[in-house]
Every structure is written in structure tokens, then in C-alpha cells.
Short mmCIF file of C-alpha atoms in Angstrom, two decimals:
data_model
loop_
_atom_site.label_atom_id
_atom_site.label_comp_id
_atom_site.label_asym_id
_atom_site.label_seq_id
_atom_site.Cartn_x
_atom_site.Cartn_y
_atom_site.Cartn_z
CA MET A 1 -1.63 183.72 58.44
CA THR A 2 -3.27 183.10 61.91
CA MET A 3 -6.67 184.27 60.63
CA SER A 4 -6.28 182.57 57.41
CA SER A 5 -5.96 179.07 59.04
CA THR A 6 -8.65 179.57 61.37
CA THR A 7 -11.04 180.38 58.55
CA ARG A 8 -9.87 177.36 56.73
CA ASN A 9 -10.52 174.98 59.89
CA ALA A 10 -13.69 176.63 60.38
CA THR A 11 -14.76 175.93 56.82
CA ARG A 12 -13.72 172.49 57.13
CA HIS A 13 -15.45 172.00 60.45
CA GLN A 14 -18.76 173.17 58.98
CA ALA A 15 -18.66 170.80 56.01
CA PRO A 16 -21.79 168.58 55.96
CA ALA A 17 -21.07 164.98 57.94
CA GLY A 18 -21.86 163.03 54.61
CA GLU A 19 -19.28 164.75 52.74
CA ARG A 20 -16.53 164.51 55.18
CA VAL A 21 -17.44 160.68 55.41
CA ALA A 22 -17.05 160.69 51.57
CA ASP A 23 -13.93 162.35 51.78
CA TRP A 24 -12.32 160.21 54.16
CA ALA A 25 -13.39 157.18 52.27
CA ASP A 26 -12.27 158.26 49.07
CA GLY A 27 -8.59 159.38 50.57
CA ARG A 28 -8.22 155.71 51.64
CA LEU A 29 -10.38 153.99 49.00
CA GLY A 30 -9.97 156.29 46.02
CA LEU A 31 -13.88 155.82 45.48
CA TYR A 32 -14.31 159.20 43.63
CA SER A 33 -11.58 158.12 40.88
CA LEU A 34 -13.30 154.82 40.43
CA ALA A 35 -16.64 156.04 40.43
CA LYS A 36 -15.80 158.64 38.10
CA THR A 37 -14.43 156.29 35.62
CA ASN A 38 -16.95 153.46 35.64
CA MET A 39 -20.45 155.05 36.46
CA ARG A 40 -20.66 156.93 33.17
CA LYS A 41 -19.70 153.54 31.26
CA ILE A 42 -21.83 153.07 28.33
CA PHE A 43 -24.28 150.03 27.87
CA PRO A 44 -26.01 149.34 24.84
CA ASP A 45 -29.73 148.73 24.75
CA HIS A 46 -31.12 145.59 23.47
CA TRP A 47 -34.20 143.51 24.69
CA SER A 48 -31.91 140.19 24.56
CA PHE A 49 -29.36 141.94 26.80
CA MET A 50 -31.82 141.53 29.94
CA LEU A 51 -31.76 137.96 29.82
CA GLY A 52 -28.35 138.18 31.78
CA GLU A 53 -30.09 140.67 34.28
CA VAL A 54 -32.96 138.08 34.76
CA CYS A 55 -30.39 135.58 35.96
CA LEU A 56 -28.68 138.23 38.16
CA TYR A 57 -31.58 139.30 39.75
CA SER A 58 -33.15 135.89 40.24
CA PHE A 59 -29.83 134.85 41.73
CA ILE A 60 -30.24 137.77 44.43
CA VAL A 61 -33.99 136.79 45.46
CA ILE A 62 -32.54 133.18 45.69
CA ILE A 63 -29.82 134.51 48.49
CA LEU A 64 -32.35 136.76 50.07
CA THR A 65 -35.10 134.08 50.52
CA GLY A 66 -32.65 131.36 51.36
CA VAL A 67 -31.08 133.18 54.10
CA TYR A 68 -34.46 133.65 55.68
CA LEU A 69 -35.13 129.74 55.12
CA THR A 70 -31.89 128.89 57.13
CA LEU A 71 -33.55 130.59 60.11
CA PHE A 72 -35.90 128.25 60.50
CA PHE A 73 -34.51 124.87 58.70
CA HIS A 74 -33.07 121.99 60.88
CA PRO A 75 -30.30 120.10 58.78
CA SER A 76 -30.67 116.83 60.80
CA MET A 77 -31.90 113.24 59.99
CA ASN A 78 -32.76 112.43 63.55
CA GLU A 79 -36.30 111.20 63.74
CA VAL A 80 -39.01 112.96 65.57
CA VAL A 81 -42.85 112.81 65.83
CA TYR A 82 -44.49 115.43 64.13
CA ASN A 83 -47.11 117.42 66.04
CA GLY A 84 -47.56 120.57 63.98
CA SER A 85 -50.56 122.11 62.52
CA TYR A 86 -50.81 119.61 59.45
CA VAL A 87 -53.27 117.03 60.86
CA PRO A 88 -52.93 114.29 58.24
CA LEU A 89 -49.28 113.72 59.38
CA LYS A 90 -49.62 114.15 63.00
CA GLY A 91 -48.19 111.35 65.10
CA GLN A 92 -45.76 110.29 62.09
CA LEU A 93 -42.15 109.63 62.42
CA MET A 94 -40.00 111.75 60.30
CA SER A 95 -36.61 113.50 60.26
CA GLU A 96 -36.03 116.89 61.65
CA ALA A 97 -35.12 118.16 58.21
CA PHE A 98 -38.80 117.32 57.03
CA ASN A 99 -40.40 118.41 60.14
CA SER A 100 -38.84 121.83 60.13
CA THR A 101 -39.81 122.17 56.50
CA LEU A 102 -43.43 121.59 57.50
CA HIS A 103 -43.02 124.02 60.28
CA ILE A 104 -41.86 126.53 57.88
CA SER A 105 -44.89 125.72 55.27
CA PHE A 106 -47.77 125.95 57.97
CA ASP A 107 -46.44 127.69 61.13
CA VAL A 108 -44.17 130.14 60.07
CA ARG A 109 -45.83 133.37 58.87
CA GLY A 110 -45.14 133.79 55.25
CA GLY A 111 -42.73 130.70 55.17
CA LEU A 112 -44.77 128.62 52.67
CA LEU A 113 -44.58 131.94 50.30
CA ILE A 114 -40.68 132.21 50.94
CA ARG A 115 -40.38 128.39 50.08
CA GLN A 116 -42.18 128.61 47.03
CA ILE A 117 -40.35 132.15 46.10
CA HIS A 118 -37.05 130.30 46.60
CA HIS A 119 -37.88 127.12 44.54
CA TRP A 120 -39.42 129.15 41.61
CA ALA A 121 -36.33 131.87 41.85
CA ALA A 122 -34.24 128.61 41.38
CA LEU A 123 -35.71 127.24 38.43
CA ILE A 124 -36.00 130.90 36.61
CA PHE A 125 -32.42 131.55 37.36
CA LEU A 126 -31.10 128.30 35.76
CA GLY A 127 -34.16 128.74 32.90
CA GLY A 128 -32.59 132.25 32.36
CA MET A 129 -29.00 130.93 32.32
CA PHE A 130 -29.73 128.38 29.67
CA VAL A 131 -31.32 131.08 27.35
CA HIS A 132 -28.63 133.65 28.24
CA MET A 133 -26.05 131.28 27.24
CA MET A 134 -27.96 130.47 23.97
CA ARG A 135 -28.35 134.09 23.20
CA VAL A 136 -24.25 134.42 23.68
CA PHE A 137 -23.46 131.25 21.52
CA PHE A 138 -26.16 132.04 18.53
CA THR A 139 -24.78 135.63 18.38
CA GLY A 140 -20.90 134.95 18.68
CA ALA A 141 -20.71 136.92 21.92
CA PHE A 142 -18.11 134.38 23.32
CA ARG A 143 -15.30 135.08 20.66
CA LYS A 144 -12.18 137.19 21.78
CA PRO A 145 -12.05 138.43 24.24
CA ARG A 146 -14.72 137.12 26.17
CA GLU A 147 -13.91 133.16 26.08
CA ILE A 148 -12.99 133.29 29.75
CA ASN A 149 -16.55 134.90 30.47
CA TRP A 150 -18.02 132.21 28.42
CA ILE A 151 -16.14 129.72 30.70
CA PHE A 152 -17.47 131.63 34.13
CA GLY A 153 -20.92 131.78 32.81
CA PHE A 154 -20.88 127.93 31.84
CA LEU A 155 -19.70 127.10 35.44
CA LEU A 156 -22.38 129.27 36.75
CA PHE A 157 -24.93 127.06 35.32
CA VAL A 158 -23.20 123.44 35.98
CA LEU A 159 -23.10 124.62 39.55
CA GLY A 160 -26.23 126.02 39.74
CA MET A 161 -27.74 122.60 38.53
CA PHE A 162 -25.76 121.00 41.30
CA THR A 163 -26.82 123.68 43.94
CA GLY A 164 -30.45 123.21 42.69
CA PHE A 165 -30.19 119.30 42.99
CA THR A 166 -28.64 119.44 46.69
CA GLY A 167 -31.52 122.19 47.59
CA TYR A 168 -34.28 119.95 46.04
CA SER A 169 -32.98 117.16 48.34
CA LEU A 170 -33.11 118.93 51.71
CA PRO A 171 -36.64 118.39 52.84
CA ASP A 172 -36.13 114.74 53.02
CA ASP A 173 -39.40 113.97 51.19
CA LEU A 174 -40.22 110.76 49.62
CA LEU A 175 -39.97 112.40 46.24
CA SER A 176 -36.62 113.78 46.63
CA GLY A 177 -35.40 110.84 48.55
CA THR A 178 -36.32 109.11 45.44
CA GLY A 179 -33.95 111.22 43.49
CA VAL A 180 -31.02 110.84 45.82
CA ARG A 181 -31.79 107.10 45.68
CA PHE A 182 -31.30 107.34 41.99
CA MET A 183 -28.13 109.88 42.07
CA GLU A 184 -26.60 107.05 44.50
CA GLY A 185 -26.97 104.11 41.87
CA ALA A 186 -25.60 106.40 39.60
CA ILE A 187 -22.47 106.98 41.78
CA LEU A 188 -21.71 103.38 42.73
CA ALA A 189 -21.87 102.42 38.99
CA THR A 190 -18.53 104.29 38.72
CA PRO A 191 -15.62 101.88 38.85
CA VAL A 192 -13.51 101.94 41.79
CA LEU A 193 -14.31 105.28 43.15
CA GLY A 194 -18.15 105.02 43.25
CA THR A 195 -18.22 103.36 46.82
CA TYR A 196 -15.87 105.64 48.27
CA ILE A 197 -17.91 108.82 47.00
CA SER A 198 -21.08 107.21 48.21
CA PHE A 199 -19.88 106.56 51.64
CA PHE A 200 -18.60 110.11 51.91
CA LEU A 201 -21.63 111.53 51.16
CA PHE A 202 -23.92 109.44 53.06
CA GLY A 203 -21.79 108.87 55.78
CA GLY A 204 -22.11 105.05 55.42
CA GLU A 205 -24.90 102.61 53.65
CA PHE A 206 -27.63 104.73 52.16
CA PRO A 207 -29.28 106.25 53.39
CA GLY A 208 -26.95 107.21 56.14
CA GLY A 209 -27.31 109.77 58.73
CA ASP A 210 -25.59 112.49 57.43
CA PHE A 211 -26.49 113.20 53.97
CA VAL A 212 -29.06 116.05 54.48
CA ALA A 213 -26.32 118.01 57.00
CA ARG A 214 -23.80 117.43 54.33
CA PHE A 215 -25.87 118.55 51.52
CA TYR A 216 -26.83 121.45 53.31
CA SER A 217 -23.29 122.74 53.95
CA ILE A 218 -22.64 122.06 49.96
CA HIS A 219 -26.02 124.04 49.33
CA ILE A 220 -25.49 127.12 51.60
CA LEU A 221 -21.84 127.58 51.63
CA LEU A 222 -19.44 125.81 49.30
CA LEU A 223 -21.46 126.16 46.10
CA PRO A 224 -23.10 129.36 46.62
CA GLY A 225 -19.95 130.89 47.70
CA ILE A 226 -18.22 129.54 44.44
CA MET A 227 -20.99 131.12 42.48
CA MET A 228 -20.77 134.34 44.09
CA GLY A 229 -16.96 134.55 43.04
CA LEU A 230 -17.56 133.46 39.29
CA LEU A 231 -20.32 136.04 39.05
CA VAL A 232 -18.58 138.76 40.76
CA GLY A 233 -15.37 137.93 38.08
CA HIS A 234 -18.21 137.51 35.27
CA LEU A 235 -19.59 140.88 35.80
CA ILE A 236 -15.96 142.67 36.66
CA LEU A 237 -15.03 140.98 33.09
CA VAL A 238 -18.27 142.68 31.58
CA PHE A 239 -17.13 146.09 32.42
CA TYR A 240 -13.71 145.49 31.61
CA HIS A 241 -14.29 143.94 27.81
CA LYS A 242 -17.24 146.51 27.56
CA HIS A 243 -20.65 145.28 26.33
CA THR A 244 -21.14 143.55 22.94
CA GLN A 245 -23.48 145.31 20.55
CA PHE A 246 -25.65 144.38 17.50
CA ALA A 247 -24.31 145.83 14.22
CA GLY A 248 -25.75 149.28 13.14
CA PRO A 249 -25.04 153.14 11.99
CA GLY A 250 -22.01 154.39 14.14
CA ARG A 251 -21.29 151.03 15.88
CA THR A 252 -17.84 149.79 15.38
CA GLU A 253 -15.52 147.60 16.96
CA LYS A 254 -13.86 150.19 19.02
CA ASN A 255 -17.21 151.90 20.70
CA VAL A 256 -20.06 151.36 22.34
CA VAL A 257 -23.46 153.16 21.46
CA GLY A 258 -26.01 153.36 24.32
CA MET A 259 -26.81 154.99 27.53
CA PRO A 260 -24.49 155.60 30.63
CA LEU A 261 -24.52 153.29 33.55
CA LEU A 262 -25.73 156.39 35.81
CA PRO A 263 -28.35 157.71 35.90
CA VAL A 264 -30.08 155.86 33.18
CA TYR A 265 -29.15 152.32 32.98
CA MET A 266 -29.18 152.07 36.95
CA ALA A 267 -32.80 153.47 37.20
CA LYS A 268 -33.74 151.19 34.47
CA ALA A 269 -31.89 148.27 36.05
CA GLY A 270 -33.67 148.85 39.44
CA GLY A 271 -36.98 148.96 38.17
CA PHE A 272 -36.30 145.83 36.52
CA PHE A 273 -35.23 144.05 39.68
CA PHE A 274 -38.36 144.85 41.34
CA LEU A 275 -40.23 143.53 38.32
CA VAL A 276 -38.37 140.29 38.18
CA PHE A 277 -38.77 139.82 41.77
CA GLY A 278 -42.42 140.79 41.52
CA VAL A 279 -43.08 138.19 38.82
CA ILE A 280 -41.41 135.47 40.86
CA ALA A 281 -43.67 136.18 43.93
CA ILE A 282 -46.88 136.14 41.54
CA ILE A 283 -45.66 132.98 40.12
CA ALA A 284 -45.01 131.45 43.80
CA ALA A 285 -48.40 132.61 45.06
CA ILE A 286 -50.58 131.08 42.53
CA ALA A 287 -48.54 128.00 41.26
CA SER A 288 -47.72 125.33 44.10
CA ILE A 289 -44.39 123.49 43.62
CA ASN A 290 -43.06 120.84 45.65
CA PRO A 291 -45.90 120.39 48.34
CA ILE A 292 -44.01 117.88 50.54
CA TRP A 293 -46.94 117.44 52.93
CA ALA A 294 -48.73 115.83 50.01
CA ILE A 295 -45.94 113.25 49.39
CA GLY A 296 -44.87 112.30 52.86
CA PRO A 297 -41.39 111.60 54.59
CA TYR A 298 -38.80 109.58 52.91
CA ARG A 299 -38.57 105.88 53.67
CA PRO A 300 -35.92 103.65 51.98
CA ASP A 301 -38.74 100.79 51.56
CA MET A 302 -41.06 103.41 49.46
CA VAL A 303 -40.44 104.55 45.84
CA SER A 304 -42.44 107.56 44.78
CA THR A 305 -44.44 106.80 41.49
CA GLY A 306 -43.79 109.41 38.84
CA ALA A 307 -40.56 110.80 40.50
CA GLN A 308 -39.05 113.37 38.29
CA PRO A 309 -35.92 115.52 38.74
CA ASP A 310 -36.21 119.23 37.88
CA TRP A 311 -35.97 119.90 33.92
CA TYR A 312 -32.13 121.14 34.49
CA MET A 313 -31.40 117.43 35.61
CA GLY A 314 -33.64 115.63 33.54
CA PHE A 315 -31.29 115.12 30.65
CA SER A 316 -28.79 113.33 32.58
CA GLU A 317 -31.80 110.95 33.91
CA GLY A 318 -32.99 110.66 30.26
CA LEU A 319 -29.40 109.50 29.41
CA ILE A 320 -29.41 106.67 32.09
CA ARG A 321 -33.12 105.54 31.35
CA VAL A 322 -32.66 104.95 27.83
CA MET A 323 -29.16 103.43 27.73
CA PRO A 324 -29.37 99.58 27.31
CA GLY A 325 -28.95 97.76 30.36
CA TRP A 326 -25.30 96.50 29.67
CA GLU A 327 -23.25 94.61 32.02
CA ILE A 328 -19.70 93.13 32.09
CA ASN A 329 -17.76 90.96 34.42
CA PHE A 330 -14.22 92.11 35.16
CA LEU A 331 -11.90 90.57 37.55
CA GLY A 332 -14.99 89.40 39.71
CA HIS A 333 -16.59 92.94 39.64
CA THR A 334 -19.62 93.62 37.83
CA LEU A 335 -19.45 96.87 35.77
CA ALA A 336 -22.95 98.47 35.10
CA LEU A 337 -22.26 100.01 31.79
CA GLY A 338 -25.78 100.92 31.27
CA VAL A 339 -25.23 103.58 33.94
CA ALA A 340 -21.38 104.44 33.81
CA ILE A 341 -21.25 105.23 30.14
CA PRO A 342 -23.73 108.11 30.41
CA LEU A 343 -22.50 108.99 33.66
CA ILE A 344 -18.73 109.22 33.16
CA VAL A 345 -18.25 109.52 29.59
CA VAL A 346 -21.09 111.18 27.58
CA PHE A 347 -22.23 113.60 30.52
CA PRO A 348 -18.70 114.82 30.86
CA LEU A 349 -17.90 114.96 27.44
CA VAL A 350 -20.95 117.24 26.12
CA LEU A 351 -19.93 119.60 29.27
CA VAL A 352 -16.22 119.83 27.86
CA VAL A 353 -17.21 120.42 24.36
CA ILE A 354 -19.46 123.18 25.54
CA ALA A 355 -16.85 124.75 27.89
CA VAL A 356 -14.20 124.61 24.83
CA TYR A 357 -16.29 125.53 22.18
CA PRO A 358 -15.11 129.14 21.87
CA PHE A 359 -11.44 127.81 21.60
CA LEU A 360 -12.57 125.24 18.99
CA GLU A 361 -14.05 127.89 16.83
CA ALA A 362 -11.44 130.33 16.95
CA TRP A 363 -9.00 127.59 15.79
CA VAL A 364 -11.21 126.56 12.90
CA THR A 365 -11.35 130.12 11.84
CA GLY A 366 -7.94 131.37 12.55
CA ASP A 367 -9.48 134.63 13.76
CA ARG A 368 -7.81 135.93 16.80
CA ARG A 369 -8.97 139.31 16.63
CA GLU A 370 -11.21 141.07 19.31
CA HIS A 371 -15.02 141.06 18.29
CA HIS A 372 -17.37 143.57 20.02
CA ILE A 373 -20.13 143.19 17.31
CA LEU A 374 -22.61 140.70 17.33
CA ASP A 375 -23.37 138.20 14.59
CA ARG A 376 -26.81 137.61 13.35
CA PRO A 377 -27.52 133.93 13.67
CA ARG A 378 -28.28 133.62 9.95
CA ASN A 379 -25.13 134.64 9.06
CA ALA A 380 -23.35 131.87 10.71
CA PRO A 381 -25.40 129.15 9.78
CA THR A 382 -23.19 126.09 10.69
CA ARG A 383 -23.02 127.59 14.43
CA THR A 384 -26.78 128.11 14.26
CA GLY A 385 -27.37 124.69 13.16
CA VAL A 386 -25.02 123.34 15.88
CA GLY A 387 -26.97 125.10 18.69
CA VAL A 388 -30.64 124.01 17.46
CA ALA A 389 -29.18 120.58 16.98
CA TRP A 390 -27.71 120.69 20.62
CA ILE A 391 -30.95 122.06 22.09
CA THR A 392 -33.08 119.07 20.11
CA TRP A 393 -30.66 116.69 21.80
CA TYR A 394 -31.35 118.35 25.17
CA PHE A 395 -34.94 118.09 24.67
CA VAL A 396 -35.15 114.25 23.36
CA MET A 397 -33.37 113.22 26.51
CA LEU A 398 -35.91 115.22 28.50
CA VAL A 399 -38.46 113.06 26.93
CA GLY A 400 -36.25 109.88 28.16
CA GLY A 401 -35.98 111.05 31.42
CA GLY A 402 -39.76 111.32 31.77
CA ASN A 403 -40.57 108.53 29.66
CA ASP A 404 -42.88 106.96 32.60
CA LEU A 405 -44.93 110.14 32.63
CA TRP A 406 -45.39 110.11 28.68
CA ALA A 407 -46.40 106.47 29.01
CA THR A 408 -49.03 106.79 31.34
CA HIS A 409 -50.23 110.44 30.42
CA PHE A 410 -50.46 109.57 26.69
CA HIS A 411 -51.24 105.94 27.02
CA LEU A 412 -48.20 104.83 25.12
CA SER A 413 -45.71 101.93 25.30
CA ILE A 414 -42.68 103.06 27.64
CA ASN A 415 -40.51 100.45 25.43
CA ALA A 416 -41.97 102.40 22.42
CA ILE A 417 -40.94 105.72 23.89
CA THR A 418 -37.57 104.45 25.03
CA TRP A 419 -36.45 103.03 21.45
CA PHE A 420 -37.87 106.38 19.81
CA VAL A 421 -35.68 108.26 22.20
CA ARG A 422 -32.71 106.16 21.39
CA VAL A 423 -33.31 106.39 17.42
CA ALA A 424 -34.09 110.28 17.67
CA PHE A 425 -30.69 110.74 20.10
CA PHE A 426 -28.94 110.09 16.92
CA VAL A 427 -31.35 111.29 14.18
CA LEU A 428 -33.25 114.51 15.13
CA PRO A 429 -30.29 116.44 16.02
CA VAL A 430 -28.73 115.80 12.51
CA VAL A 431 -32.15 116.79 10.98
CA ALA A 432 -32.67 119.83 13.16
CA PHE A 433 -28.96 121.12 12.01
CA LEU A 434 -29.73 120.52 8.16
CA VAL A 435 -33.20 122.29 8.34
CA THR A 436 -31.72 125.22 10.34
CA LYS A 437 -28.74 125.70 7.92
CA ARG A 438 -31.27 125.55 5.15
CA ILE A 439 -33.10 128.27 6.82
CA CYS A 440 -30.44 130.65 7.56
CA LEU A 441 -29.13 130.27 3.91
CA GLY A 442 -32.66 131.16 2.87
CA LEU A 443 -32.95 133.94 4.97
CA GLN A 444 -29.45 135.44 3.83
CA ARG A 445 -30.85 135.10 0.10
CA ARG A 446 -33.82 137.13 1.29
CA ASP A 447 -31.46 139.65 2.84
CA ARG A 448 -29.46 139.83 -0.23
CA ASP A 449 -32.57 140.34 -2.16
CA LYS A 450 -33.60 143.15 -0.11
CA VAL A 451 -30.51 144.93 -0.32
CA LEU A 452 -30.22 144.58 -4.34
CA HIS A 453 -34.09 145.29 -4.88
CA GLY A 454 -35.61 146.76 -1.87
CA ARG A 455 -38.43 146.08 0.12
CA GLU A 456 -41.88 144.72 -1.00
CA SER A 457 -44.19 147.40 -0.56
CA GLY A 458 -47.49 145.41 -1.68
CA ILE A 459 -48.13 148.23 -4.50
CA ILE A 460 -48.80 146.91 -7.91
CA LYS A 461 -48.16 149.06 -11.02
CA ARG A 462 -48.98 148.73 -14.67
CA LEU A 463 -46.45 149.59 -16.97
CA PRO A 464 -47.14 151.41 -20.36
CA HIS A 465 -46.70 148.39 -22.22
CA GLY A 466 -49.24 146.39 -20.34
CA GLU A 467 -46.68 144.40 -17.82
CA PHE A 468 -47.82 144.53 -13.95
CA ILE A 469 -45.13 144.81 -11.74
CA GLU A 470 -44.76 145.31 -7.92
CA VAL A 471 -43.21 148.21 -6.92
CA HIS A 472 -40.01 147.74 -4.45
CA GLU A 473 -39.05 150.56 -1.93
CA PRO A 474 -35.17 150.83 -1.54
CA LEU A 475 -33.89 150.39 2.05
CA ASP A 476 -32.44 153.39 4.22
CA ALA A 477 -28.82 153.57 4.90
CA ASP A 478 -29.56 151.94 8.65
CA GLN A 479 -31.15 149.09 7.41
CA LEU A 480 -28.54 148.62 4.51
CA HIS A 481 -25.64 148.53 7.00
CA THR A 482 -27.51 146.27 9.25
CA LEU A 483 -27.68 143.60 6.15
CA THR A 484 -24.32 143.94 4.83
CA ALA A 485 -22.21 144.81 8.02
CA HIS A 486 -21.27 140.90 8.83
CA GLU A 487 -18.29 139.44 7.93
CA GLN A 488 -17.72 136.24 5.75
CA TYR A 489 -14.83 134.09 6.48
CA GLN A 490 -12.91 132.41 3.79
CA PRO A 491 -12.37 128.79 4.68
CA ALA A 492 -8.78 127.63 5.43
CA GLU A 493 -6.67 126.09 2.75
CA ILE A 494 -4.33 123.20 3.03
CA GLY A 495 -2.23 124.39 0.02
CA PRO A 496 -0.77 122.43 -2.54
CA ALA A 497 0.08 118.63 -1.99
CA VAL A 498 4.05 119.33 -3.13
CA ASP A 499 6.26 122.46 -2.14
CA GLU A 500 8.47 124.20 -4.86
CA ASN A 501 10.90 121.58 -4.64
CA GLY A 502 8.19 119.10 -5.98
CA VAL A 503 8.74 117.10 -2.50
CA GLU A 504 5.24 115.85 -1.04
CA ARG A 505 4.27 117.94 1.71
CA GLN A 506 3.87 116.48 5.37
CA LEU A 507 0.44 117.35 6.78
CA LYS A 508 -0.46 116.74 10.37
CA PRO A 509 -3.73 115.58 11.12
CA ALA A 510 -4.82 118.44 12.94
CA GLN A 511 -4.31 120.50 9.40
CA LYS A 512 -6.57 118.26 7.55
CA LEU A 513 -9.15 118.12 10.28
CA ARG A 514 -8.92 122.15 10.37
CA ALA A 515 -9.15 122.32 6.74
CA LYS A 516 -12.26 120.13 6.83
CA LEU A 517 -13.69 121.78 9.57
CA SER A 518 -13.37 125.26 8.15
CA LYS A 519 -14.79 124.06 4.87
CA GLY A 520 -17.93 122.63 6.66
CA TYR A 521 -18.21 126.13 8.28
CA TYR A 522 -17.31 128.46 5.75
CA GLY A 523 -17.21 126.91 2.26
CA GLU A 524 -19.20 126.75 -0.71
CA GLY A 525 -22.95 126.21 0.02
CA ASN A 526 -22.31 127.37 3.73
CA GLN A 527 -22.72 131.25 3.12
CA ILE A 528 -24.49 133.28 0.71
CA PRO A 529 -22.01 135.92 -0.88
CA LYS A 530 -23.07 139.49 0.20
CA PRO A 531 -23.92 142.08 -2.53
CA THR A 532 -20.75 143.82 -3.67
CA VAL A 533 -20.78 147.70 -4.23
CA GLU A 534 -20.88 147.20 -7.95
CA GLU A 535 -24.09 145.00 -8.01
CA TYR A 536 -25.76 147.44 -5.87
CA LYS A 537 -24.67 150.39 -8.09
CA GLU A 538 -25.67 148.58 -11.22
CA ILE A 539 -29.28 147.88 -9.93
CA THR A 540 -29.77 150.86 -8.50
CA SER A 541 -28.69 153.04 -11.18
CA GLY A 542 -29.43 151.29 -13.99
CA HIS A 543 -32.84 149.94 -13.69
CA GLY A 544 -33.84 151.57 -10.40
CA HIS A 545 -36.21 149.66 -8.03
CA HIS A 546 -39.23 148.21 -9.77
#
């Protein structure tokens, strides 16, 4: 017995150090069972799923470069005299924030490249978020059980907008200072609360002496911390719910067809991270962005001509620029409706509608089932039309946000551009919705014809009686499944106006509204019926494919 014990102890002591550490950690954290459960998790493979990875990897790049920049940036508005390497600005008074940004750009080894990578990564992160959310929207990936994940993604995009704005404002240059001044005017238009918010942000009358330091804390601590928590929650829910997939043979609502996380997916993901990082670095190296030395330090008595916000904030500025300058006098106070209505009514309303859309569509359809198979956008023409209408509206507002540049670059009247945007705000989204819907229905008809008659081969054949026809090739089983796997909803019905006793039913306004919306989504003329099995058999067995 003593010899056996000694032998076991000797064997234990002979185990490699790494194995002993792994055993120790697994005994306390359960890492082995966790890894065994999740490391072989299956992920489907489709190019559009990489959009979310672009967002994740660009966010990592932002964090890495941001940490580097914090080592050299001084978030202070104290005035100093510049004595750095950039000769044209030598001897000028500027804030420590502007001075340290110049120091990063010209005196820190690699500092300018890191600044550019940081800025470009932020733009790509938000651009990737925008396109990723559109992919989720158009394919219906937000449906149960992923409504919470949609809200997480929406909040990440909104917080990313404000994180970008605070970071863009930190150098205290004339361009960003003009944008901050614009924001301050918009805040002051908020009744009652506007002046309090402005004094809190700026530490007194604009520009105050604290806003750079306060924006810095918000930019590097508050907003990134919240975003990191949302991102972790987002990824946990992706793991928990399993990944969505497009319809195809062998794919059901209860399985996932793809490759395991380890080693295949992780190897591809690692390579894609370095690819994204490399592309951002190349863009940053060859395309200058935010050259603050050419703009100069901020002064409240100067306004930078052509000052524009980044693209993700342009639509909100467009709302304010094209709104008529209405004002009313209420109890001795002037209310600037031309600023307040876009800022505290239209902008929040749009954000709320985007956030609650998954719940709105579930209410309209009455569908409470889980969905793991994605829709093809053409098979949900109303939803696709709504998405395209929103994108159209967004770009119309971008034109409004840059109306001065459109006017100067294309030699147009700024008043004509403003009136065009005002009209297009109401007209173009409707036109885009109708055109998109018609295109989707046309594509549905083409899919129906393909299922019933096959694919055009381009081969012309002459029949014995002299008729010329084009030979159609029948689709294989995989293609037939893809074109017919989607589900077609029936619109909700209100039912008879009277009950079984002949008494008129009392319908709630919400019931009537739901029935109208449901008819608009799935009623006659909003979807093309799929071919039935009988139709397919009749054509393929009776006449064959021409």
C-alpha cells in the first residue's frame, strides 16, 4: 500500500507544469467542461455573417490604439504656447489638448499613424454596425428569440455614435469646436433642461474650461465600459441562441449546419482579424483624416467654413438644418421649435421605432415561435420596403446635413437644396418603399416560374411541327428547397362584425390597427403564392420542361 501511494505521488509530481496548472484551474473554475461544451459549437458559413466580425475586430483595434493614445494625450483646456515641431503654429496660444495632439502627430514615433488608425477604425466600426444591422433586419434575424440581441446591437450603434462624437471633439481644433458649438446650440433649444445640461457639460458658459476633460472621461471610460458590457452580452446571446442560417437542404429550425468553433472557425476568425487590422492600417497610411494642424486650434470667435460632422451624425444635423426656423414665445421664454422639434421629437422617435421594430412585427404577425432560419429579403417585401425607405430617408438627411458643401461643390442654390430635402423627406421614402416592394414581388414571380418551369438554358430547339422553343433545365433538389422553404403568413382577420347572438362586437382600436397592418404586410398583392406540390407535379410530369 505504501509503495502504491509513493508511486502515485511520483507520477503526479512528474506531470508537466502546464498540465498541473490546467488541472488546478479546472478544479476551481470548471474550464474543461465549459470548453468541452462550447469549443465544438457549430457556426454556419456565409459571407454576410462576417459583417458582425468586422464590427468586433474594428472595436478591438479602437481599444488597442485608444490605450496607446491615452499615454500621450493631455485632456486639459489650459492655454500654452506651442513650441513643437510644426513650424507654422510655433508661438501660437492653444489648449493643452490641441498641443498634445500635435505632439502625438509630429513627435511621437508612429503617433500619427496610430491616430489615423484609431479614427478610421471608429468610422469602420460604425459603418460595419450600420450594414450589419441592415443584414439582420432584411433577413428577419431579429425575430424570437433574438429581440434582446437586436436591442443590444441598436444600443451599441447609438453609443458608438456618441463615443465617436466625444472622441472627435477631444483635440479642441477649430473643426471639432464648431461641431461642439452646434451641439451646444441644439442642447440649449431643449425647454427647461437645456441650460442645465449645457452648464453641466461645459462647466459654465460655452466653451467653459472643463468640456475636454469631461468628454475625455466619457470617451475613454463611461461609454466604452457600457459598450464592452453590451458587446459581451451580445456575444453570449449569440452562443446561447445558436447562430441563424439561410434555408438549405438539411437545415431546420432545430439544427445548425456549419463548422465547429475549434479549430476551423477560430483559425478563420484569427486570420480575418489580422486582415481587418491590415486593411484599416493601409487606409490610415494612405488617406489622411482630421489633419488638425491645417485647421488650427479652436477659438469661439471663429467658425470653420465647411465644418461637417462624421457621416453617422450627419442625419441629425440635416434634420436641424432643413427644419424651418419656427419660434414661439411662451410665458416670456422663446422656444426655438426649428431646433427643438428635430432634437427632442423626430430624432428620439426614429430611434424608438428602430428599437421596438421586432416587437411590432411580432405583434402584427401574431408569430410567437422561435426562428433560426433566415428570410430572403424578397420573400418579405413589406419589411424590405420599410428598410429601404428608412435608408433613403437617412441619405436624404445626409444631403441636408451637408447642404452647404453640395451648394459650393455643384454651384447650386443652398435654398433650392434645402427645399429639395424638405420635399424629399416625405416623398422619396414612399417612392423607395413602393419601388422596392414591386421589385421583391417581381423576384418572387421569377422564383415561382423557375420552380415550375426550370432555368432558362439558352438552347433553342425546333419542334417537328416547326415551333421554336427554349429548353428549360429543371432545378435540382437543393435549388428547389431554397426557393420554396419560406413560410407565407396569412393576414390577421378581425372576424364577423356581430357575434353568434347577433350583437355587434366591440373591437378595440388596437385590434383594428393590427388587422390593417397585417393586411398591409401579408394581404393580397403583398406576396406571390408559392407553387403547390400539385402544380409542380402537373407541369413536370404532364408536359416536362420545355
